[in-house]
XYZ file of C-alpha atoms in Angstrom:
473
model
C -50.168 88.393 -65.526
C -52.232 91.057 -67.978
C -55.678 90.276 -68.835
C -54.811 88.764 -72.156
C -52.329 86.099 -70.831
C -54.795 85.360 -68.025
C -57.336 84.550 -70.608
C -55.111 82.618 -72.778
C -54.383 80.800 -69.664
C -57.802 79.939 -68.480
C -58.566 78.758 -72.123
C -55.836 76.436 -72.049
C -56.830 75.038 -68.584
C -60.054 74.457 -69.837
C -58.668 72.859 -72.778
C -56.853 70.278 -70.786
C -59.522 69.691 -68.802
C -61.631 69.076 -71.845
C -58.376 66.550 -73.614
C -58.603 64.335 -70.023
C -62.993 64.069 -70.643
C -62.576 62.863 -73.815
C -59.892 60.360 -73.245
C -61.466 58.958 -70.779
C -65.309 58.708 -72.389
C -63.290 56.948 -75.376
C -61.702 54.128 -73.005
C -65.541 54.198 -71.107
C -67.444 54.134 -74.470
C -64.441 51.008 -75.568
C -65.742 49.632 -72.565
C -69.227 50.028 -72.577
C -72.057 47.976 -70.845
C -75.193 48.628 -69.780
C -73.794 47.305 -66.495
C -70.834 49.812 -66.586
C -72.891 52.669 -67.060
C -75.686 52.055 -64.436
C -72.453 50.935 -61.897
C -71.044 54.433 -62.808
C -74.079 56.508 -62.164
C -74.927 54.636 -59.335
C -71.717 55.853 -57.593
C -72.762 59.214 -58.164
C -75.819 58.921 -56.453
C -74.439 56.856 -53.602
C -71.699 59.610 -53.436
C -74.501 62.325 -52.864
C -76.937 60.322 -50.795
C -74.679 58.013 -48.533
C -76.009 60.020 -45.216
C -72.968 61.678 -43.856
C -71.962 63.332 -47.009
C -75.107 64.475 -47.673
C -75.191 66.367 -44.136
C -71.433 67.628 -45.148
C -72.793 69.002 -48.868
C -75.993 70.909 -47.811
C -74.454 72.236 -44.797
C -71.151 73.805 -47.074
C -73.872 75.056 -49.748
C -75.395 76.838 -47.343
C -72.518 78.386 -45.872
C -71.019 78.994 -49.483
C -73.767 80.280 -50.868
C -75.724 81.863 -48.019
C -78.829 80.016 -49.596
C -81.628 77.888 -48.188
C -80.961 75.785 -45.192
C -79.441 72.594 -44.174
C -82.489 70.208 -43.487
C -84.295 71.346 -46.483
C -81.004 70.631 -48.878
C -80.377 67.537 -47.373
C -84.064 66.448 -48.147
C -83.424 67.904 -51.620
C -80.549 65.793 -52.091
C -82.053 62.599 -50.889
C -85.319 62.990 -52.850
C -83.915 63.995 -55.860
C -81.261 61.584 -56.287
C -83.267 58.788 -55.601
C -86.337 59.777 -57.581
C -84.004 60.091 -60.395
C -82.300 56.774 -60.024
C -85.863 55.407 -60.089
C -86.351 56.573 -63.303
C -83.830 55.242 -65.003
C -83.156 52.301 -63.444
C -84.225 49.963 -65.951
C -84.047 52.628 -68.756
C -81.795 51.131 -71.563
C -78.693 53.409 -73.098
C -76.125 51.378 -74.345
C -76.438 48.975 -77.400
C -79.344 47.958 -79.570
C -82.998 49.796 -78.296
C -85.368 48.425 -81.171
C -85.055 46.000 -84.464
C -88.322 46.503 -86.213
C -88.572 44.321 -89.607
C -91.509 45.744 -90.782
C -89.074 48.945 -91.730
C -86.109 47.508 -91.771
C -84.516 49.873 -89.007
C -82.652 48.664 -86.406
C -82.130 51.612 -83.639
C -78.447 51.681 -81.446
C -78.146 53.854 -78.470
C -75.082 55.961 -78.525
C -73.322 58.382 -76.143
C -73.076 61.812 -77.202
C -69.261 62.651 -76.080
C -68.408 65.032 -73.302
C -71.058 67.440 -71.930
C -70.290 70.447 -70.666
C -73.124 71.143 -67.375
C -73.390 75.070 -66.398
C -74.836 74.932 -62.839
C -77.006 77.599 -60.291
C -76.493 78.289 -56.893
C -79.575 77.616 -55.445
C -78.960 73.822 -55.751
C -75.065 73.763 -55.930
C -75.001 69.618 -54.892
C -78.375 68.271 -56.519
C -78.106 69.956 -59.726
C -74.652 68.911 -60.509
C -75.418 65.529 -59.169
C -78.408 64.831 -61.135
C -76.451 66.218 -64.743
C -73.533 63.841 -63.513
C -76.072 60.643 -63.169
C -77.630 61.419 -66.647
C -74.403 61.971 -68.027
C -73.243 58.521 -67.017
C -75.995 56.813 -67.618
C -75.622 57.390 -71.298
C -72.152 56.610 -71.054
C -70.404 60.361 -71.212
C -67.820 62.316 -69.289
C -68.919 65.595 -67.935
C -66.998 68.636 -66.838
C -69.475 71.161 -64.687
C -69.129 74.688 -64.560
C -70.600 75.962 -60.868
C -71.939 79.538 -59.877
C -68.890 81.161 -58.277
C -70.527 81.305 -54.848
C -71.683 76.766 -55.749
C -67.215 76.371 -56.449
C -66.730 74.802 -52.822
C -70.000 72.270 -52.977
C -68.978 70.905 -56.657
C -65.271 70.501 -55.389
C -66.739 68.489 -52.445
C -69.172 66.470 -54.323
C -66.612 65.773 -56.990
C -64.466 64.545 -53.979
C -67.173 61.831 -52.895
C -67.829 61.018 -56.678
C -64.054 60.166 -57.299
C -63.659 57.921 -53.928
C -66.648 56.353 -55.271
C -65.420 55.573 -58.571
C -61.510 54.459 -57.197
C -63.584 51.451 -55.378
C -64.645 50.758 -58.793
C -61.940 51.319 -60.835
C -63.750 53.945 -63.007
C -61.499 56.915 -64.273
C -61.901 60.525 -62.097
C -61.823 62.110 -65.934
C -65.197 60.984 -66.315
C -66.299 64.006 -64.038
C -64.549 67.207 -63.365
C -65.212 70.802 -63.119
C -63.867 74.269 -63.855
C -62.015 74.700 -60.887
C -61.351 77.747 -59.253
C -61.676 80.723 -59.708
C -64.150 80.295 -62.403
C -65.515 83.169 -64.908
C -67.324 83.875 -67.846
C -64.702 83.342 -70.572
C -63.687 79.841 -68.586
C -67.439 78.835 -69.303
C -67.295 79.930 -72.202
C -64.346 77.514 -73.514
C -65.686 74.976 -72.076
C -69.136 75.127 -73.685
C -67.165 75.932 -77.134
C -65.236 72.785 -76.329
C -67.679 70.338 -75.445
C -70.054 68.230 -77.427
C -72.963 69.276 -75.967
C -74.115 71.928 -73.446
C -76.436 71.560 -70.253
C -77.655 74.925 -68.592
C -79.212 75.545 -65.723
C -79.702 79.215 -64.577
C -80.073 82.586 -65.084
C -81.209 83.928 -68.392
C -77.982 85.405 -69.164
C -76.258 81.830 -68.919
C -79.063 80.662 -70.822
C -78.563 83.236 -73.482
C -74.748 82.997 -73.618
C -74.724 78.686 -73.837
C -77.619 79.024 -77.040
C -75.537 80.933 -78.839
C -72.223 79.890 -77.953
C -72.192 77.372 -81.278
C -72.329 73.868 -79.347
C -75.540 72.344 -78.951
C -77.944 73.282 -75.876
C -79.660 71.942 -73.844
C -81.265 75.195 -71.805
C -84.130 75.947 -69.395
C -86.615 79.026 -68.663
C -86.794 81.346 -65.722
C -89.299 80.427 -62.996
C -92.388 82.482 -61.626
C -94.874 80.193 -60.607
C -98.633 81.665 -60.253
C -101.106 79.035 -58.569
C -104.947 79.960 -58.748
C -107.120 78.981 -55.682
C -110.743 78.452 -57.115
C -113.968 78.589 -55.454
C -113.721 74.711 -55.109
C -110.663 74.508 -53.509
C -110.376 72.381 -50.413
C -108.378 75.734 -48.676
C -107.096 73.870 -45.855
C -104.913 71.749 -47.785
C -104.511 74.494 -50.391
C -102.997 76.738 -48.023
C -100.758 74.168 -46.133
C -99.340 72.983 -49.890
C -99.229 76.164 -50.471
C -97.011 77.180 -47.249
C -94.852 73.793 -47.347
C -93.882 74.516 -50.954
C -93.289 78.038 -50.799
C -90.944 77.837 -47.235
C -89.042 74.866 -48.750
C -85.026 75.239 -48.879
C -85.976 79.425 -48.271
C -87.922 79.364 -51.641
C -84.600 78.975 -53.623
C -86.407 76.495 -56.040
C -87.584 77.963 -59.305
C -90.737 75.889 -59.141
C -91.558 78.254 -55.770
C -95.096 79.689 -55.582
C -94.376 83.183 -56.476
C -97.850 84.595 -56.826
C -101.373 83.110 -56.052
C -104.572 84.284 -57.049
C -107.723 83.717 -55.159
C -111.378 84.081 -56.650
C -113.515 86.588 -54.527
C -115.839 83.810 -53.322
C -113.359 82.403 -51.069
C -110.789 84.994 -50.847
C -111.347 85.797 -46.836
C -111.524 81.812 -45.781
C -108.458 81.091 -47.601
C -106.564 84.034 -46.266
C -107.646 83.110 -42.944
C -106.317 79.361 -43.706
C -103.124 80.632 -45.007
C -102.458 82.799 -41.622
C -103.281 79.468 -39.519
C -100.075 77.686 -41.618
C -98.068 80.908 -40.782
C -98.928 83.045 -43.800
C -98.940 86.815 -42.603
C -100.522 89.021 -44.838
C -99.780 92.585 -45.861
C -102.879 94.572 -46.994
C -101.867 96.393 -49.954
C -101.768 99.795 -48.242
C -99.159 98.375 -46.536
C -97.375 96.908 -49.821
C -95.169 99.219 -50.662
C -92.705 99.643 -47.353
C -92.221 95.702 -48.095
C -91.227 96.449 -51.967
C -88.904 99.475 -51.115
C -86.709 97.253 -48.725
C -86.724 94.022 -51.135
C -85.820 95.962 -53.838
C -83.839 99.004 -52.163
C -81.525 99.785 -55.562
C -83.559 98.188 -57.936
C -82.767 94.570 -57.378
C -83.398 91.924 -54.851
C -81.940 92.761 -51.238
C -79.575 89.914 -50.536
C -80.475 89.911 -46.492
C -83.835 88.547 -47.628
C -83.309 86.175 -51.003
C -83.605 82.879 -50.181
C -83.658 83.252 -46.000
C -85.074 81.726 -42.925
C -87.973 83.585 -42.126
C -86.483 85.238 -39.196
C -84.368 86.768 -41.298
C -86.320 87.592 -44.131
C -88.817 89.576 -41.584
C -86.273 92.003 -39.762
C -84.379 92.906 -43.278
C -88.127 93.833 -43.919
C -88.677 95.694 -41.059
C -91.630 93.664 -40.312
C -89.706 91.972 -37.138
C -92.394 92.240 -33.884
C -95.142 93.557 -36.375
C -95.966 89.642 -37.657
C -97.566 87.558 -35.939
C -95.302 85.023 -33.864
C -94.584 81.818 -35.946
C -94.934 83.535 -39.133
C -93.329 81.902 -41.951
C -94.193 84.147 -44.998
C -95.467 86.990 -46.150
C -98.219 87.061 -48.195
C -98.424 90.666 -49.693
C -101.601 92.485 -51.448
C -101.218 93.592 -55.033
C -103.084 94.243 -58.273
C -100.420 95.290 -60.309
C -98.241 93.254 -63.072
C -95.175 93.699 -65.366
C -91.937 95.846 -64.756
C -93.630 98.898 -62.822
C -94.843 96.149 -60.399
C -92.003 94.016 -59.113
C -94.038 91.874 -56.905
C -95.486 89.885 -59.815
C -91.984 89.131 -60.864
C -89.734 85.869 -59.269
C -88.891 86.823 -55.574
C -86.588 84.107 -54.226
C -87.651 84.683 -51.108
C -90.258 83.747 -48.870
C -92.595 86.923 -50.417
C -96.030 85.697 -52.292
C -97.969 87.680 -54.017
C -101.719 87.610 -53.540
C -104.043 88.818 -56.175
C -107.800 89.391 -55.731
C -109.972 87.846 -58.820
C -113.975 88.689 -59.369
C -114.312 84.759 -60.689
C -112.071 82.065 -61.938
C -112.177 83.210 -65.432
C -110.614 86.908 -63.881
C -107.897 84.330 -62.143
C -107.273 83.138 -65.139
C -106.853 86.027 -67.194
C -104.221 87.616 -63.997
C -102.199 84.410 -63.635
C -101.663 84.839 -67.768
C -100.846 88.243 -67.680
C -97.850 87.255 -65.224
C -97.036 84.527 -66.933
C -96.886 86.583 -70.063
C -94.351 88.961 -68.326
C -92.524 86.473 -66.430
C -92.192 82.616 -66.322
C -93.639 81.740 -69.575
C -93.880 77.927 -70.437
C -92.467 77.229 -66.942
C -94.992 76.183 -65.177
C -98.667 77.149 -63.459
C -100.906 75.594 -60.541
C -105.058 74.969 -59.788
C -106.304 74.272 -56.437
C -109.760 72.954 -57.486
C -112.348 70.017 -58.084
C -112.868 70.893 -61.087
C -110.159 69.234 -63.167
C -111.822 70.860 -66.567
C -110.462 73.723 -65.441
C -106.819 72.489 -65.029
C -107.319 70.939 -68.866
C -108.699 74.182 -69.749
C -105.360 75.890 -68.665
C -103.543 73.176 -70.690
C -105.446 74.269 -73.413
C -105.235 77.855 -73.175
C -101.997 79.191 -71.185
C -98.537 80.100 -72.164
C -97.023 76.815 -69.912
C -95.754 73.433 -70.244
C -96.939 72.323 -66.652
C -100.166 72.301 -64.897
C -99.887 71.233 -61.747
C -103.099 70.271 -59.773
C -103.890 70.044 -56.459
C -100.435 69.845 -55.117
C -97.360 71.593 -53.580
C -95.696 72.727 -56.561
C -92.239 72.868 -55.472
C -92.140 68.827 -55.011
C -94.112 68.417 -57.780
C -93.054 70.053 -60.844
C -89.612 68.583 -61.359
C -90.861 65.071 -60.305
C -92.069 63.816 -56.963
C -93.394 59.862 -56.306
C -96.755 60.782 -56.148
C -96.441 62.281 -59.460
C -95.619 61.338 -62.990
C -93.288 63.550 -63.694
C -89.405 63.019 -64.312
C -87.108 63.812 -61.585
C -85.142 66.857 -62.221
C -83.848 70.215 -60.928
C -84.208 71.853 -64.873
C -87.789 72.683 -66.601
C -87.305 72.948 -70.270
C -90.218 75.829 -70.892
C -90.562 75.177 -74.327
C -91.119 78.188 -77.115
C -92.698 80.603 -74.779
C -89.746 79.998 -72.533
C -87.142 80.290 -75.255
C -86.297 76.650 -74.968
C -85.723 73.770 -77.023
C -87.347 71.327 -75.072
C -90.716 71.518 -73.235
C -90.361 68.708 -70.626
C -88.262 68.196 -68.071
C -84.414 67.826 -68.365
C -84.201 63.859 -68.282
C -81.728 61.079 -69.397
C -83.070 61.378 -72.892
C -81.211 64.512 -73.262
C -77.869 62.842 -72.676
C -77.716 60.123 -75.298
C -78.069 60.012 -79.108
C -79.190 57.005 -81.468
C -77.463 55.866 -84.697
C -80.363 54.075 -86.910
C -79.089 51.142 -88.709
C -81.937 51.296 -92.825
C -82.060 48.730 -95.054
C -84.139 48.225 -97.829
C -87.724 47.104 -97.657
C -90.982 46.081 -99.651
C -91.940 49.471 -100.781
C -95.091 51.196 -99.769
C -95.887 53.836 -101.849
C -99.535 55.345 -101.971
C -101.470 56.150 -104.797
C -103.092 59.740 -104.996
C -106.642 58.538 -104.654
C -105.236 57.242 -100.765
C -103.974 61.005 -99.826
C -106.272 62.925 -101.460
C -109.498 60.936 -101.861
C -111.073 62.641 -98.783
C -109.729 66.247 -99.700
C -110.778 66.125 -103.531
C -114.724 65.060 -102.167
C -114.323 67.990 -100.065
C -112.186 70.722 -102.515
C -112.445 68.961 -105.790
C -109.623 68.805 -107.711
């Protein structure tokens, strides 16, 4: 088969695949309950959670993918699920949400069709999983598109999801995937195809499901900067810190990537970090560590996302840590393209920057924001929680996360307020659509019923009384 007829053929695959969502959203729409909706995502989640498939799905996405480790992705899986199940557990999508007479509006809660989910790597089980649950919760079909390396995961979580839904009775075209061997052109037709498009992951799929003439739903790229102030309690600073930045190998894009510590405590909390397992590497000694995680120009794949034992002896740095080290936390002043440590690591790396005061930390953790990681999101260690508001105020982010690990706590965690989710809409500095995080809300549409009403128009003396005092006329 020549390129062309291999094309032709993927395109049709997808095509079918697409035919056997819609039919089946139809008969589930025909059908449609808020019962039958919650039963349906509910069987995704149990299909995820139920113990022993959880084990089975973090343990093959870490041997398909070479990413993270087992424990850590079946916490991931757990936590996430749930959380999210939480959240919209008494959430109403199906039917009438709101009869107001006062304008005469009555609001019904509609499904938006088949969505079309583009999916990462890094969380090949949860991510899918929590697109399938908001998917079905409004009462859609879904058809994911996984990483090529993420293929074996969705297949096997798509497994669980079906037996789930045959005890139920619920059609297996409600949620499929691209099977193998995906590609580019295969995502493609299917976000072309679909009625709406979920993306999660790098900016290229970002770029490519914007534009592709469907409408999407699409999130930022991560590089977290967290700034530990002179009020910091630095103990449990530095052991957030550490938990959050060893979790699943650092594959989250809500890792700490960088932290910046004001002068005034700079030793004590270096010191604190090293008693959590934090090794650091003075900046004389930076730039052996950048040459080997960065040997041709991009990441070295020996140390992206690894345990630390790993991570150290593709470094080089094997024997020369300290025993029990769990990171490195390397030295540097520099920021943008010439400096690749201020940049998203996806690995257990953090960059450490020196700052004269907080408003210096400030200024550094903006300048990295500004060349990486815009409206994602950015973290405070401090007492001062003027200073987090301040942030909110003043930096190029659409999360400020204080006092906290920020790995569980930017995409929701349950001692948080935050939505559940593995996707962080970063808003205009991110190049995004949305600025919160991807929820059910993104998954349904409304139909508003008008009628006719008393009417309430103004006269010009109500608008403009204030402004003519002010301007004149």
């Amino acid at each position: 088969m020549n390129a062309q007829d291999a094309l032709a053929s993927g395109a049709a695959e997808v095509e079918q695949i697409v035919v056997r969502a819609r039919t089946a959203q139809q008969d589930f729409e025909a059908k449609g309950s808020q019962a039958l909706y919650d039963k349906a995502a509910l069987a995704a989640g149990w299909a995820i959670m139920e113990p022993a498939r959880n084990r089975a799905l973090a343990g093959l996405a870490v041997e398909s993918t070479g990413l993270g480790n087992v424990p850590d992705k079946i916490t991931k899986n757990h936590r996430k699920t749930l959380g999210l199940l939480r959240d919209i557990a008494d959430v109403q999508t199906h039917g009438i949400i709101s009869d107001d007479p006062e304008t005469g509006i009555t609001e019904i809660m509609r499904p938006i069709g088949v969505i079309g989910a583009v999916v990462p790597s890094t969380n090949p089980a949860a991510t899918p999983a929590n697109n399938i649950i908001n998917a079905l919760k409004g009462g859609n079909a879904i058809v994911v598109a996984p990483s090529p390396k993420g293929v074996a995961s969705c297949e096997l979580l798509l497994s669980y999801i079906h037996a789930e839904f045959a005890k139920l009775g619920l059609n297996p075209g409600l949620v499929q995937m691209i099977p193998a061997p995906g590609s580019k052109d295969k995502t493609q037709a299917l976000m072309e195809a679909v009625d709406r498009v979920i993306c999660t992951g790098s900016q290229n799929n970002v770029h490519r499901a914007q534009s592709c003439g469907t409408p999407a739903v699409a999130v930022g790229a991560g590089n977290v900067t967290v700034i530990v102030d002179e009020t910091a309690n630095l103990a449990d600073a530095a052991g957030k810190i550490t938990a959050s930045k060893c979790f699943d190998n650092a594959t989250s894009c809500s890792s700490e990537n960088a932290v910046v510590v004001v002068d005034a405590v700079y030793d004590q909390f270096i010191a604190a970090l090293a008693q959590e397992g934090g090794a650091l590497v003075e900046e004389a000694d930076a730039a052996g560590i950048i040459a080997r995680l960065w040997p041709d120009g991009h990441l070295n794949r020996e140390v992206i996302a690894q345990d630390a034992d790993r991570m150290l002896a593709a470094l080089d740095m094997a024997g020369k840590a300290p025993d029990g080290t769990k990171f490195l936390a390397v030295e540097t002043r520099g920021i943008g393209p010439d400096h690749p440590l201020s940049g998203e690591k996806l690995s257990r790396i953090l960059a450490v920057y020196r700052a004269a005061d907080y408003a210096e930390a400030k200024a550094i953790a903006a300048r990295i924001l500004t060349y990486q990681g815009a409206g994602h999101s950015i973290g405070i260690h401090t007492a001062k929680d003027e200073r987090a508001v301040e942030m909110g105020r003043e930096m190029p982010t659409c999360r400020v996360i204080v006092n906290q690990a920020h790995t569980f706590a930017t995409g929701g965690a349950f001692t948080n307020g935050m939505p559940f989710s593995l996707s962080m809409g970063c808003g205009s500095w991110g190049g995004n659509s949305i600025d919160t995080n991807l929820n059910w809300r993104h998954f349904v549409q409304t139909t508003k019923i008008v009628r006719e009403i008393p009417a309430r128009e103004p006269a010009l003396q109500d608008i403009f009384g204030s402004y003519w005092a002010e301007a004149g006329q």
